[in-house]
């Protein structure tokens, strides 16, 4: 058995390194720093993006709202740090003044509320965002048009349960056309519940509409995969769902959001055999990486840990108290090494 260990380690390293993107969403970084938190690694204070890069991460994701803390100017400033660290830049457009997710997708307060007006607005807004990043020398590498848009965006106009797919398809078509008028980022479509093949298949089988969104406009499919919210969110279901997604829709696939707790007394997790600990964080991430690396035709392309440094909001919206890769003082945990094998 011991003689096989080097072979096994090499196997896991090969699977991990097969992924193009291994990174994190670091949107809250400047907000946390403003509160006085300083990040450190082995006792040395360093910028968080530098720490992540030193531990194998090569990509960073930044959310942008149409107003509030995570507005365009905030995102532009953070992008300079991402690019200076030599990382791939993913920009996540929520198309809302605040959080957008499967339960809420509010039209920005200053935007029109009819389809024609929104098609024009989302085109111009997306064009301006892409142009703004390019103008400061930090062009967007991957542009995510909408956040967890399982039931559409810009509700109620682009809400699937209200008006079907056609209006959503038009809006996404307009957004992507705006992006391509200003640059050439890869386009990522992001849905929640990556383990739910029925939901993914229903969405992609309906969203491509003649005269509106076409499959050729989409470069990457991203999914969220969390262990907190639904008993169906198992690793086996993720593997089955993403395998079907790769076979049926033929696009590169990333797990755009995930995390695992080091402390959890408030709820059950979908993989009870994985410990609630730093080693559990590493196991969870490695299991997802290996699922992605094993997808048909090399379709598995990347994984992003969601907000590993959000000191002050360590539950990350879950029922578990702490899902971070750093302590409450900003010092790295051993699990900061989840991507070290990818270097």
mmCIF file with all atom_site columns, N, CA, C and O in Angstrom, residues 14-16 18-21 194-195 197 200 220-223 225 234-256 286-303:
data_model
loop_
_atom_site.group_PDB
_atom_site.id
_atom_site.type_symbol
_atom_site.label_atom_id
_atom_site.label_alt_id
_atom_site.label_comp_id
_atom_site.label_asym_id
_atom_site.label_entity_id
_atom_site.label_seq_id
_atom_site.pdbx_PDB_ins_code
_atom_site.Cartn_x
_atom_site.Cartn_y
_atom_site.Cartn_z
_atom_site.occupancy
_atom_site.B_iso_or_equiv
_atom_site.pdbx_formal_charge
_atom_site.auth_seq_id
_atom_site.auth_comp_id
_atom_site.auth_asym_id
_atom_site.auth_atom_id
_atom_site.pdbx_PDB_model_num
ATOM 1   N N  . UNK A 1 14  ? -2.231  15.306 -10.785 1.00 0.00 ? 14  UNK A N  1
ATOM 2   C CA . UNK A 1 14  ? -2.540  15.434 -12.214 1.00 0.00 ? 14  UNK A CA 1
ATOM 3   C C  . UNK A 1 14  ? -3.973  15.877 -12.428 1.00 0.00 ? 14  UNK A C  1
ATOM 4   O O  . UNK A 1 14  ? -4.263  16.747 -13.233 1.00 0.00 ? 14  UNK A O  1
ATOM 5   N N  . UNK A 1 15  ? -4.899  15.286 -11.644 1.00 0.00 ? 15  UNK A N  1
ATOM 6   C CA . UNK A 1 15  ? -6.303  15.662 -11.801 1.00 0.00 ? 15  UNK A CA 1
ATOM 7   C C  . UNK A 1 15  ? -6.494  17.135 -11.481 1.00 0.00 ? 15  UNK A C  1
ATOM 8   O O  . UNK A 1 15  ? -7.166  17.860 -12.195 1.00 0.00 ? 15  UNK A O  1
ATOM 9   N N  . UNK A 1 16  ? -5.878  17.583 -10.378 1.00 0.00 ? 16  UNK A N  1
ATOM 10  C CA . UNK A 1 16  ? -6.048  18.974 -9.970  1.00 0.00 ? 16  UNK A CA 1
ATOM 11  C C  . UNK A 1 16  ? -5.466  19.925 -11.013 1.00 0.00 ? 16  UNK A C  1
ATOM 12  O O  . UNK A 1 16  ? -6.086  20.909 -11.387 1.00 0.00 ? 16  UNK A O  1
ATOM 13  N N  . UNK A 1 18  ? -5.134  19.627 -14.024 1.00 0.00 ? 18  UNK A N  1
ATOM 14  C CA . UNK A 1 18  ? -5.793  19.608 -15.318 1.00 0.00 ? 18  UNK A CA 1
ATOM 15  C C  . UNK A 1 18  ? -6.754  20.782 -15.478 1.00 0.00 ? 18  UNK A C  1
ATOM 16  O O  . UNK A 1 18  ? -7.154  21.117 -16.589 1.00 0.00 ? 18  UNK A O  1
ATOM 17  N N  . UNK A 1 19  ? -7.142  21.412 -14.375 1.00 0.00 ? 19  UNK A N  1
ATOM 18  C CA . UNK A 1 19  ? -8.079  22.522 -14.433 1.00 0.00 ? 19  UNK A CA 1
ATOM 19  C C  . UNK A 1 19  ? -7.354  23.810 -14.819 1.00 0.00 ? 19  UNK A C  1
ATOM 20  O O  . UNK A 1 19  ? -6.246  24.070 -14.359 1.00 0.00 ? 19  UNK A O  1
ATOM 21  N N  . UNK A 1 20  ? -8.018  24.608 -15.641 1.00 0.00 ? 20  UNK A N  1
ATOM 22  C CA . UNK A 1 20  ? -7.425  25.877 -16.081 1.00 0.00 ? 20  UNK A CA 1
ATOM 23  C C  . UNK A 1 20  ? -7.481  26.935 -14.994 1.00 0.00 ? 20  UNK A C  1
ATOM 24  O O  . UNK A 1 20  ? -6.525  27.685 -14.785 1.00 0.00 ? 20  UNK A O  1
ATOM 25  N N  . UNK A 1 21  ? -8.610  27.004 -14.294 1.00 0.00 ? 21  UNK A N  1
ATOM 26  C CA . UNK A 1 21  ? -8.826  28.062 -13.305 1.00 0.00 ? 21  UNK A CA 1
ATOM 27  C C  . UNK A 1 21  ? -8.976  27.463 -11.916 1.00 0.00 ? 21  UNK A C  1
ATOM 28  O O  . UNK A 1 21  ? -9.802  26.570 -11.697 1.00 0.00 ? 21  UNK A O  1
ATOM 29  N N  . UNK A 1 194 ? -25.733 23.355 -8.980  1.00 0.00 ? 194 UNK A N  1
ATOM 30  C CA . UNK A 1 194 ? -25.078 22.595 -10.031 1.00 0.00 ? 194 UNK A CA 1
ATOM 31  C C  . UNK A 1 194 ? -25.297 21.104 -9.949  1.00 0.00 ? 194 UNK A C  1
ATOM 32  O O  . UNK A 1 194 ? -25.061 20.383 -10.918 1.00 0.00 ? 194 UNK A O  1
ATOM 33  N N  . UNK A 1 195 ? -25.771 20.624 -8.811  1.00 0.00 ? 195 UNK A N  1
ATOM 34  C CA . UNK A 1 195 ? -26.056 19.196 -8.610  1.00 0.00 ? 195 UNK A CA 1
ATOM 35  C C  . UNK A 1 195 ? -27.385 18.782 -9.246  1.00 0.00 ? 195 UNK A C  1
ATOM 36  O O  . UNK A 1 195 ? -27.658 17.581 -9.385  1.00 0.00 ? 195 UNK A O  1
ATOM 37  N N  . UNK A 1 197 ? -29.455 18.260 -12.168 1.00 0.00 ? 197 UNK A N  1
ATOM 38  C CA . UNK A 1 197 ? -29.445 18.143 -13.611 1.00 0.00 ? 197 UNK A CA 1
ATOM 39  C C  . UNK A 1 197 ? -30.785 18.525 -14.227 1.00 0.00 ? 197 UNK A C  1
ATOM 40  O O  . UNK A 1 197 ? -30.843 19.180 -15.266 1.00 0.00 ? 197 UNK A O  1
ATOM 41  N N  . UNK A 1 200 ? -30.859 22.305 -14.493 1.00 0.00 ? 200 UNK A N  1
ATOM 42  C CA . UNK A 1 200 ? -29.932 22.806 -15.502 1.00 0.00 ? 200 UNK A CA 1
ATOM 43  C C  . UNK A 1 200 ? -30.424 22.499 -16.905 1.00 0.00 ? 200 UNK A C  1
ATOM 44  O O  . UNK A 1 200 ? -30.380 23.356 -17.806 1.00 0.00 ? 200 UNK A O  1
ATOM 45  N N  . UNK A 1 220 ? -18.656 29.651 -21.350 1.00 0.00 ? 220 UNK A N  1
ATOM 46  C CA . UNK A 1 220 ? -18.453 28.848 -20.144 1.00 0.00 ? 220 UNK A CA 1
ATOM 47  C C  . UNK A 1 220 ? -19.768 28.768 -19.377 1.00 0.00 ? 220 UNK A C  1
ATOM 48  O O  . UNK A 1 220 ? -20.514 29.748 -19.306 1.00 0.00 ? 220 UNK A O  1
ATOM 49  N N  . UNK A 1 221 ? -20.046 27.599 -18.810 1.00 0.00 ? 221 UNK A N  1
ATOM 50  C CA . UNK A 1 221 ? -21.169 27.451 -17.896 1.00 0.00 ? 221 UNK A CA 1
ATOM 51  C C  . UNK A 1 221 ? -20.611 27.336 -16.485 1.00 0.00 ? 221 UNK A C  1
ATOM 52  O O  . UNK A 1 221 ? -19.733 26.513 -16.214 1.00 0.00 ? 221 UNK A O  1
ATOM 53  N N  . UNK A 1 222 ? -21.110 28.172 -15.584 1.00 0.00 ? 222 UNK A N  1
ATOM 54  C CA . UNK A 1 222 ? -20.700 28.132 -14.191 1.00 0.00 ? 222 UNK A CA 1
ATOM 55  C C  . UNK A 1 222 ? -21.862 27.738 -13.299 1.00 0.00 ? 222 UNK A C  1
ATOM 56  O O  . UNK A 1 222 ? -23.013 28.109 -13.565 1.00 0.00 ? 222 UNK A O  1
ATOM 57  N N  . UNK A 1 223 ? -21.572 26.988 -12.247 1.00 0.00 ? 223 UNK A N  1
ATOM 58  C CA . UNK A 1 223 ? -22.608 26.581 -11.296 1.00 0.00 ? 223 UNK A CA 1
ATOM 59  C C  . UNK A 1 223 ? -22.144 26.850 -9.874  1.00 0.00 ? 223 UNK A C  1
ATOM 60  O O  . UNK A 1 223 ? -20.942 26.851 -9.582  1.00 0.00 ? 223 UNK A O  1
ATOM 61  N N  . UNK A 1 225 ? -22.268 25.361 -5.986  1.00 0.00 ? 225 UNK A N  1
ATOM 62  C CA . UNK A 1 225 ? -22.430 24.046 -5.347  1.00 0.00 ? 225 UNK A CA 1
ATOM 63  C C  . UNK A 1 225 ? -22.058 24.172 -3.881  1.00 0.00 ? 225 UNK A C  1
ATOM 64  O O  . UNK A 1 225 ? -20.888 24.287 -3.534  1.00 0.00 ? 225 UNK A O  1
ATOM 65  N N  . UNK A 1 234 ? -25.226 16.553 -3.204  1.00 0.00 ? 234 UNK A N  1
ATOM 66  C CA . UNK A 1 234 ? -24.165 15.595 -2.909  1.00 0.00 ? 234 UNK A CA 1
ATOM 67  C C  . UNK A 1 234 ? -23.124 15.588 -4.024  1.00 0.00 ? 234 UNK A C  1
ATOM 68  O O  . UNK A 1 234 ? -23.392 16.005 -5.153  1.00 0.00 ? 234 UNK A O  1
ATOM 69  N N  . UNK A 1 235 ? -21.957 15.070 -3.708  1.00 0.00 ? 235 UNK A N  1
ATOM 70  C CA . UNK A 1 235 ? -20.906 14.961 -4.712  1.00 0.00 ? 235 UNK A CA 1
ATOM 71  C C  . UNK A 1 235 ? -21.316 14.009 -5.841  1.00 0.00 ? 235 UNK A C  1
ATOM 72  O O  . UNK A 1 235 ? -21.019 14.271 -7.014  1.00 0.00 ? 235 UNK A O  1
ATOM 73  N N  . UNK A 1 236 ? -22.004 12.937 -5.508  1.00 0.00 ? 236 UNK A N  1
ATOM 74  C CA . UNK A 1 236 ? -22.460 12.013 -6.552  1.00 0.00 ? 236 UNK A CA 1
ATOM 75  C C  . UNK A 1 236 ? -23.428 12.694 -7.510  1.00 0.00 ? 236 UNK A C  1
ATOM 76  O O  . UNK A 1 236 ? -23.356 12.498 -8.729  1.00 0.00 ? 236 UNK A O  1
ATOM 77  N N  . UNK A 1 237 ? -24.342 13.495 -6.956  1.00 0.00 ? 237 UNK A N  1
ATOM 78  C CA . UNK A 1 237 ? -25.281 14.208 -7.824  1.00 0.00 ? 237 UNK A CA 1
ATOM 79  C C  . UNK A 1 237 ? -24.579 15.260 -8.669  1.00 0.00 ? 237 UNK A C  1
ATOM 80  O O  . UNK A 1 237 ? -24.950 15.490 -9.827  1.00 0.00 ? 237 UNK A O  1
ATOM 81  N N  . UNK A 1 238 ? -23.566 15.923 -8.093  1.00 0.00 ? 238 UNK A N  1
ATOM 82  C CA . UNK A 1 238 ? -22.804 16.899 -8.870  1.00 0.00 ? 238 UNK A CA 1
ATOM 83  C C  . UNK A 1 238 ? -22.116 16.209 -10.046 1.00 0.00 ? 238 UNK A C  1
ATOM 84  O O  . UNK A 1 238 ? -22.166 16.708 -11.176 1.00 0.00 ? 238 UNK A O  1
ATOM 85  N N  . UNK A 1 239 ? -21.477 15.086 -9.789  1.00 0.00 ? 239 UNK A N  1
ATOM 86  C CA . UNK A 1 239 ? -20.782 14.361 -10.850 1.00 0.00 ? 239 UNK A CA 1
ATOM 87  C C  . UNK A 1 239 ? -21.738 13.960 -11.961 1.00 0.00 ? 239 UNK A C  1
ATOM 88  O O  . UNK A 1 239 ? -21.459 14.160 -13.152 1.00 0.00 ? 239 UNK A O  1
ATOM 89  N N  . UNK A 1 240 ? -22.887 13.430 -11.591 1.00 0.00 ? 240 UNK A N  1
ATOM 90  C CA . UNK A 1 240 ? -23.880 13.022 -12.591 1.00 0.00 ? 240 UNK A CA 1
ATOM 91  C C  . UNK A 1 240 ? -24.398 14.216 -13.376 1.00 0.00 ? 240 UNK A C  1
ATOM 92  O O  . UNK A 1 240 ? -24.491 14.186 -14.609 1.00 0.00 ? 240 UNK A O  1
ATOM 93  N N  . UNK A 1 241 ? -24.722 15.303 -12.657 1.00 0.00 ? 241 UNK A N  1
ATOM 94  C CA . UNK A 1 241 ? -25.281 16.490 -13.298 1.00 0.00 ? 241 UNK A CA 1
ATOM 95  C C  . UNK A 1 241 ? -24.291 17.132 -14.260 1.00 0.00 ? 241 UNK A C  1
ATOM 96  O O  . UNK A 1 241 ? -24.633 17.460 -15.413 1.00 0.00 ? 241 UNK A O  1
ATOM 97  N N  . UNK A 1 242 ? -23.055 17.311 -13.809 1.00 0.00 ? 242 UNK A N  1
ATOM 98  C CA . UNK A 1 242 ? -22.068 17.978 -14.661 1.00 0.00 ? 242 UNK A CA 1
ATOM 99  C C  . UNK A 1 242 ? -21.641 17.093 -15.831 1.00 0.00 ? 242 UNK A C  1
ATOM 100 O O  . UNK A 1 242 ? -21.320 17.602 -16.910 1.00 0.00 ? 242 UNK A O  1
ATOM 101 N N  . UNK A 1 243 ? -21.652 15.786 -15.633 1.00 0.00 ? 243 UNK A N  1
ATOM 102 C CA . UNK A 1 243 ? -21.377 14.876 -16.755 1.00 0.00 ? 243 UNK A CA 1
ATOM 103 C C  . UNK A 1 243 ? -22.454 15.027 -17.826 1.00 0.00 ? 243 UNK A C  1
ATOM 104 O O  . UNK A 1 243 ? -22.148 15.127 -19.023 1.00 0.00 ? 243 UNK A O  1
ATOM 105 N N  . UNK A 1 244 ? -23.709 15.065 -17.401 1.00 0.00 ? 244 UNK A N  1
ATOM 106 C CA . UNK A 1 244 ? -24.808 15.283 -18.352 1.00 0.00 ? 244 UNK A CA 1
ATOM 107 C C  . UNK A 1 244 ? -24.697 16.643 -19.023 1.00 0.00 ? 244 UNK A C  1
ATOM 108 O O  . UNK A 1 244 ? -24.944 16.778 -20.231 1.00 0.00 ? 244 UNK A O  1
ATOM 109 N N  . UNK A 1 245 ? -24.333 17.652 -18.237 1.00 0.00 ? 245 UNK A N  1
ATOM 110 C CA . UNK A 1 245 ? -24.196 19.007 -18.770 1.00 0.00 ? 245 UNK A CA 1
ATOM 111 C C  . UNK A 1 245 ? -23.114 19.052 -19.846 1.00 0.00 ? 245 UNK A C  1
ATOM 112 O O  . UNK A 1 245 ? -23.303 19.641 -20.916 1.00 0.00 ? 245 UNK A O  1
ATOM 113 N N  . UNK A 1 246 ? -21.995 18.398 -19.578 1.00 0.00 ? 246 UNK A N  1
ATOM 114 C CA . UNK A 1 246 ? -20.898 18.361 -20.552 1.00 0.00 ? 246 UNK A CA 1
ATOM 115 C C  . UNK A 1 246 ? -21.314 17.620 -21.820 1.00 0.00 ? 246 UNK A C  1
ATOM 116 O O  . UNK A 1 246 ? -21.021 18.069 -22.939 1.00 0.00 ? 246 UNK A O  1
ATOM 117 N N  . UNK A 1 247 ? -21.980 16.510 -21.646 1.00 0.00 ? 247 UNK A N  1
ATOM 118 C CA . UNK A 1 247 ? -22.357 15.694 -22.806 1.00 0.00 ? 247 UNK A CA 1
ATOM 119 C C  . UNK A 1 247 ? -23.448 16.339 -23.651 1.00 0.00 ? 247 UNK A C  1
ATOM 120 O O  . UNK A 1 247 ? -23.450 16.220 -24.878 1.00 0.00 ? 247 UNK A O  1
ATOM 121 N N  . UNK A 1 248 ? -24.380 17.038 -23.006 1.00 0.00 ? 248 UNK A N  1
ATOM 122 C CA . UNK A 1 248 ? -25.536 17.567 -23.728 1.00 0.00 ? 248 UNK A CA 1
ATOM 123 C C  . UNK A 1 248 ? -25.315 18.964 -24.283 1.00 0.00 ? 248 UNK A C  1
ATOM 124 O O  . UNK A 1 248 ? -25.924 19.314 -25.308 1.00 0.00 ? 248 UNK A O  1
ATOM 125 N N  . UNK A 1 249 ? -24.461 19.770 -23.642 1.00 0.00 ? 249 UNK A N  1
ATOM 126 C CA . UNK A 1 249 ? -24.325 21.163 -24.065 1.00 0.00 ? 249 UNK A CA 1
ATOM 127 C C  . UNK A 1 249 ? -22.919 21.545 -24.491 1.00 0.00 ? 249 UNK A C  1
ATOM 128 O O  . UNK A 1 249 ? -22.716 22.621 -25.055 1.00 0.00 ? 249 UNK A O  1
ATOM 129 N N  . UNK A 1 250 ? -21.941 20.688 -24.244 1.00 0.00 ? 250 UNK A N  1
ATOM 130 C CA . UNK A 1 250 ? -20.620 20.817 -24.859 1.00 0.00 ? 250 UNK A CA 1
ATOM 131 C C  . UNK A 1 250 ? -19.853 22.078 -24.555 1.00 0.00 ? 250 UNK A C  1
ATOM 132 O O  . UNK A 1 250 ? -19.046 22.524 -25.374 1.00 0.00 ? 250 UNK A O  1
ATOM 133 N N  . UNK A 1 251 ? -20.081 22.652 -23.370 1.00 0.00 ? 251 UNK A N  1
ATOM 134 C CA . UNK A 1 251 ? -19.367 23.870 -22.993 1.00 0.00 ? 251 UNK A CA 1
ATOM 135 C C  . UNK A 1 251 ? -18.388 23.591 -21.851 1.00 0.00 ? 251 UNK A C  1
ATOM 136 O O  . UNK A 1 251 ? -18.616 22.701 -21.028 1.00 0.00 ? 251 UNK A O  1
ATOM 137 N N  . UNK A 1 252 ? -17.298 24.360 -21.774 1.00 0.00 ? 252 UNK A N  1
ATOM 138 C CA . UNK A 1 252 ? -16.459 24.303 -20.578 1.00 0.00 ? 252 UNK A CA 1
ATOM 139 C C  . UNK A 1 252 ? -17.289 24.611 -19.332 1.00 0.00 ? 252 UNK A C  1
ATOM 140 O O  . UNK A 1 252 ? -18.212 25.434 -19.380 1.00 0.00 ? 252 UNK A O  1
ATOM 141 N N  . UNK A 1 253 ? -16.952 23.955 -18.236 1.00 0.00 ? 253 UNK A N  1
ATOM 142 C CA . UNK A 1 253 ? -17.734 24.051 -17.009 1.00 0.00 ? 253 UNK A CA 1
ATOM 143 C C  . UNK A 1 253 ? -16.829 24.433 -15.849 1.00 0.00 ? 253 UNK A C  1
ATOM 144 O O  . UNK A 1 253 ? -15.720 23.903 -15.709 1.00 0.00 ? 253 UNK A O  1
ATOM 145 N N  . UNK A 1 254 ? -17.302 25.362 -14.997 1.00 0.00 ? 254 UNK A N  1
ATOM 146 C CA . UNK A 1 254 ? -16.612 25.693 -13.755 1.00 0.00 ? 254 UNK A CA 1
ATOM 147 C C  . UNK A 1 254 ? -17.604 25.634 -12.604 1.00 0.00 ? 254 UNK A C  1
ATOM 148 O O  . UNK A 1 254 ? -18.801 25.876 -12.786 1.00 0.00 ? 254 UNK A O  1
ATOM 149 N N  . UNK A 1 255 ? -17.103 25.281 -11.436 1.00 0.00 ? 255 UNK A N  1
ATOM 150 C CA . UNK A 1 255 ? -17.862 25.489 -10.199 1.00 0.00 ? 255 UNK A CA 1
ATOM 151 C C  . UNK A 1 255 ? -17.511 26.898 -9.741  1.00 0.00 ? 255 UNK A C  1
ATOM 152 O O  . UNK A 1 255 ? -16.410 27.152 -9.240  1.00 0.00 ? 255 UNK A O  1
ATOM 153 N N  . UNK A 1 256 ? -18.424 27.815 -9.968  1.00 0.00 ? 256 UNK A N  1
ATOM 154 C CA . UNK A 1 256 ? -18.152 29.239 -9.787  1.00 0.00 ? 256 UNK A CA 1
ATOM 155 C C  . UNK A 1 256 ? -18.238 29.689 -8.335  1.00 0.00 ? 256 UNK A C  1
ATOM 156 O O  . UNK A 1 256 ? -17.711 30.750 -7.982  1.00 0.00 ? 256 UNK A O  1
ATOM 157 N N  . UNK A 1 286 ? -10.974 19.160 -3.052  1.00 0.00 ? 286 UNK A N  1
ATOM 158 C CA . UNK A 1 286 ? -10.283 18.181 -3.892  1.00 0.00 ? 286 UNK A CA 1
ATOM 159 C C  . UNK A 1 286 ? -11.274 17.242 -4.556  1.00 0.00 ? 286 UNK A C  1
ATOM 160 O O  . UNK A 1 286 ? -11.100 16.857 -5.723  1.00 0.00 ? 286 UNK A O  1
ATOM 161 N N  . UNK A 1 287 ? -12.329 16.866 -3.844  1.00 0.00 ? 287 UNK A N  1
ATOM 162 C CA . UNK A 1 287 ? -13.354 15.998 -4.438  1.00 0.00 ? 287 UNK A CA 1
ATOM 163 C C  . UNK A 1 287 ? -14.032 16.696 -5.620  1.00 0.00 ? 287 UNK A C  1
ATOM 164 O O  . UNK A 1 287 ? -14.287 16.072 -6.659  1.00 0.00 ? 287 UNK A O  1
ATOM 165 N N  . UNK A 1 288 ? -14.329 17.983 -5.484  1.00 0.00 ? 288 UNK A N  1
ATOM 166 C CA . UNK A 1 288 ? -14.943 18.730 -6.589  1.00 0.00 ? 288 UNK A CA 1
ATOM 167 C C  . UNK A 1 288 ? -13.969 18.868 -7.749  1.00 0.00 ? 288 UNK A C  1
ATOM 168 O O  . UNK A 1 288 ? -14.346 18.699 -8.923  1.00 0.00 ? 288 UNK A O  1
ATOM 169 N N  . UNK A 1 289 ? -12.713 19.165 -7.430  1.00 0.00 ? 289 UNK A N  1
ATOM 170 C CA . UNK A 1 289 ? -11.707 19.278 -8.492  1.00 0.00 ? 289 UNK A CA 1
ATOM 171 C C  . UNK A 1 289 ? -11.606 17.976 -9.291  1.00 0.00 ? 289 UNK A C  1
ATOM 172 O O  . UNK A 1 289 ? -11.505 17.998 -10.525 1.00 0.00 ? 289 UNK A O  1
ATOM 173 N N  . UNK A 1 290 ? -11.642 16.862 -8.595  1.00 0.00 ? 290 UNK A N  1
ATOM 174 C CA . UNK A 1 290 ? -11.503 15.581 -9.279  1.00 0.00 ? 290 UNK A CA 1
ATOM 175 C C  . UNK A 1 290 ? -12.731 15.261 -10.127 1.00 0.00 ? 290 UNK A C  1
ATOM 176 O O  . UNK A 1 290 ? -12.611 14.656 -11.196 1.00 0.00 ? 290 UNK A O  1
ATOM 177 N N  . UNK A 1 291 ? -13.909 15.673 -9.683  1.00 0.00 ? 291 UNK A N  1
ATOM 178 C CA . UNK A 1 291 ? -15.110 15.532 -10.513 1.00 0.00 ? 291 UNK A CA 1
ATOM 179 C C  . UNK A 1 291 ? -14.955 16.349 -11.791 1.00 0.00 ? 291 UNK A C  1
ATOM 180 O O  . UNK A 1 291 ? -15.204 15.867 -12.902 1.00 0.00 ? 291 UNK A O  1
ATOM 181 N N  . UNK A 1 292 ? -14.527 17.597 -11.640 1.00 0.00 ? 292 UNK A N  1
ATOM 182 C CA . UNK A 1 292 ? -14.349 18.465 -12.805 1.00 0.00 ? 292 UNK A CA 1
ATOM 183 C C  . UNK A 1 292 ? -13.294 17.908 -13.761 1.00 0.00 ? 292 UNK A C  1
ATOM 184 O O  . UNK A 1 292 ? -13.496 17.877 -14.979 1.00 0.00 ? 292 UNK A O  1
ATOM 185 N N  . UNK A 1 293 ? -12.182 17.450 -13.195 1.00 0.00 ? 293 UNK A N  1
ATOM 186 C CA . UNK A 1 293 ? -11.097 16.951 -14.035 1.00 0.00 ? 293 UNK A CA 1
ATOM 187 C C  . UNK A 1 293 ? -11.481 15.680 -14.771 1.00 0.00 ? 293 UNK A C  1
ATOM 188 O O  . UNK A 1 293 ? -10.889 15.355 -15.802 1.00 0.00 ? 293 UNK A O  1
ATOM 189 N N  . UNK A 1 294 ? -12.490 14.961 -14.263 1.00 0.00 ? 294 UNK A N  1
ATOM 190 C CA . UNK A 1 294 ? -12.920 13.728 -14.897 1.00 0.00 ? 294 UNK A CA 1
ATOM 191 C C  . UNK A 1 294 ? -14.077 13.877 -15.862 1.00 0.00 ? 294 UNK A C  1
ATOM 192 O O  . UNK A 1 294 ? -14.557 12.866 -16.405 1.00 0.00 ? 294 UNK A O  1
ATOM 193 N N  . UNK A 1 295 ? -14.530 15.103 -16.108 1.00 0.00 ? 295 UNK A N  1
ATOM 194 C CA . UNK A 1 295 ? -15.667 15.286 -17.012 1.00 0.00 ? 295 UNK A CA 1
ATOM 195 C C  . UNK A 1 295 ? -15.283 14.939 -18.455 1.00 0.00 ? 295 UNK A C  1
ATOM 196 O O  . UNK A 1 295 ? -14.109 15.051 -18.840 1.00 0.00 ? 295 UNK A O  1
ATOM 197 N N  . UNK A 1 296 ? -16.253 14.539 -19.270 1.00 0.00 ? 296 UNK A N  1
ATOM 198 C CA . UNK A 1 296 ? -15.974 14.145 -20.656 1.00 0.00 ? 296 UNK A CA 1
ATOM 199 C C  . UNK A 1 296 ? -15.300 15.258 -21.454 1.00 0.00 ? 296 UNK A C  1
ATOM 200 O O  . UNK A 1 296 ? -15.610 16.444 -21.278 1.00 0.00 ? 296 UNK A O  1
ATOM 201 N N  . UNK A 1 297 ? -14.387 14.862 -22.312 1.00 0.00 ? 297 UNK A N  1
ATOM 202 C CA . UNK A 1 297 ? -13.749 15.768 -23.275 1.00 0.00 ? 297 UNK A CA 1
ATOM 203 C C  . UNK A 1 297 ? -13.060 16.968 -22.632 1.00 0.00 ? 297 UNK A C  1
ATOM 204 O O  . UNK A 1 297 ? -12.957 18.037 -23.237 1.00 0.00 ? 297 UNK A O  1
ATOM 205 N N  . UNK A 1 298 ? -12.586 16.803 -21.401 1.00 0.00 ? 298 UNK A N  1
ATOM 206 C CA . UNK A 1 298 ? -11.870 17.884 -20.728 1.00 0.00 ? 298 UNK A CA 1
ATOM 207 C C  . UNK A 1 298 ? -12.721 19.108 -20.453 1.00 0.00 ? 298 UNK A C  1
ATOM 208 O O  . UNK A 1 298 ? -12.187 20.223 -20.356 1.00 0.00 ? 298 UNK A O  1
ATOM 209 N N  . UNK A 1 299 ? -14.053 18.910 -20.310 1.00 0.00 ? 299 UNK A N  1
ATOM 210 C CA . UNK A 1 299 ? -14.945 20.070 -20.137 1.00 0.00 ? 299 UNK A CA 1
ATOM 211 C C  . UNK A 1 299 ? -14.793 20.751 -18.781 1.00 0.00 ? 299 UNK A C  1
ATOM 212 O O  . UNK A 1 299 ? -15.143 21.914 -18.627 1.00 0.00 ? 299 UNK A O  1
ATOM 213 N N  . UNK A 1 300 ? -14.326 20.027 -17.779 1.00 0.00 ? 300 UNK A N  1
ATOM 214 C CA . UNK A 1 300 ? -14.132 20.644 -16.469 1.00 0.00 ? 300 UNK A CA 1
ATOM 215 C C  . UNK A 1 300 ? -12.969 21.621 -16.500 1.00 0.00 ? 300 UNK A C  1
ATOM 216 O O  . UNK A 1 300 ? -11.843 21.228 -16.799 1.00 0.00 ? 300 UNK A O  1
ATOM 217 N N  . UNK A 1 301 ? -13.238 22.887 -16.209 1.00 0.00 ? 301 UNK A N  1
ATOM 218 C CA . UNK A 1 301 ? -12.215 23.921 -16.413 1.00 0.00 ? 301 UNK A CA 1
ATOM 219 C C  . UNK A 1 301 ? -11.766 24.652 -15.158 1.00 0.00 ? 301 UNK A C  1
ATOM 220 O O  . UNK A 1 301 ? -10.693 25.246 -15.161 1.00 0.00 ? 301 UNK A O  1
ATOM 221 N N  . UNK A 1 302 ? -12.582 24.644 -14.084 1.00 0.00 ? 302 UNK A N  1
ATOM 222 C CA . UNK A 1 302 ? -12.121 25.419 -12.943 1.00 0.00 ? 302 UNK A CA 1
ATOM 223 C C  . UNK A 1 302 ? -13.050 25.389 -11.755 1.00 0.00 ? 302 UNK A C  1
ATOM 224 O O  . UNK A 1 302 ? -14.183 24.913 -11.820 1.00 0.00 ? 302 UNK A O  1
ATOM 225 N N  . UNK A 1 303 ? -12.536 25.926 -10.649 1.00 0.00 ? 303 UNK A N  1
ATOM 226 C CA . UNK A 1 303 ? -13.281 25.996 -9.393  1.00 0.00 ? 303 UNK A CA 1
ATOM 227 C C  . UNK A 1 303 ? -12.892 27.264 -8.644  1.00 0.00 ? 303 UNK A C  1
ATOM 228 O O  . UNK A 1 303 ? -11.717 27.660 -8.630  1.00 0.00 ? 303 UNK A O  1
#
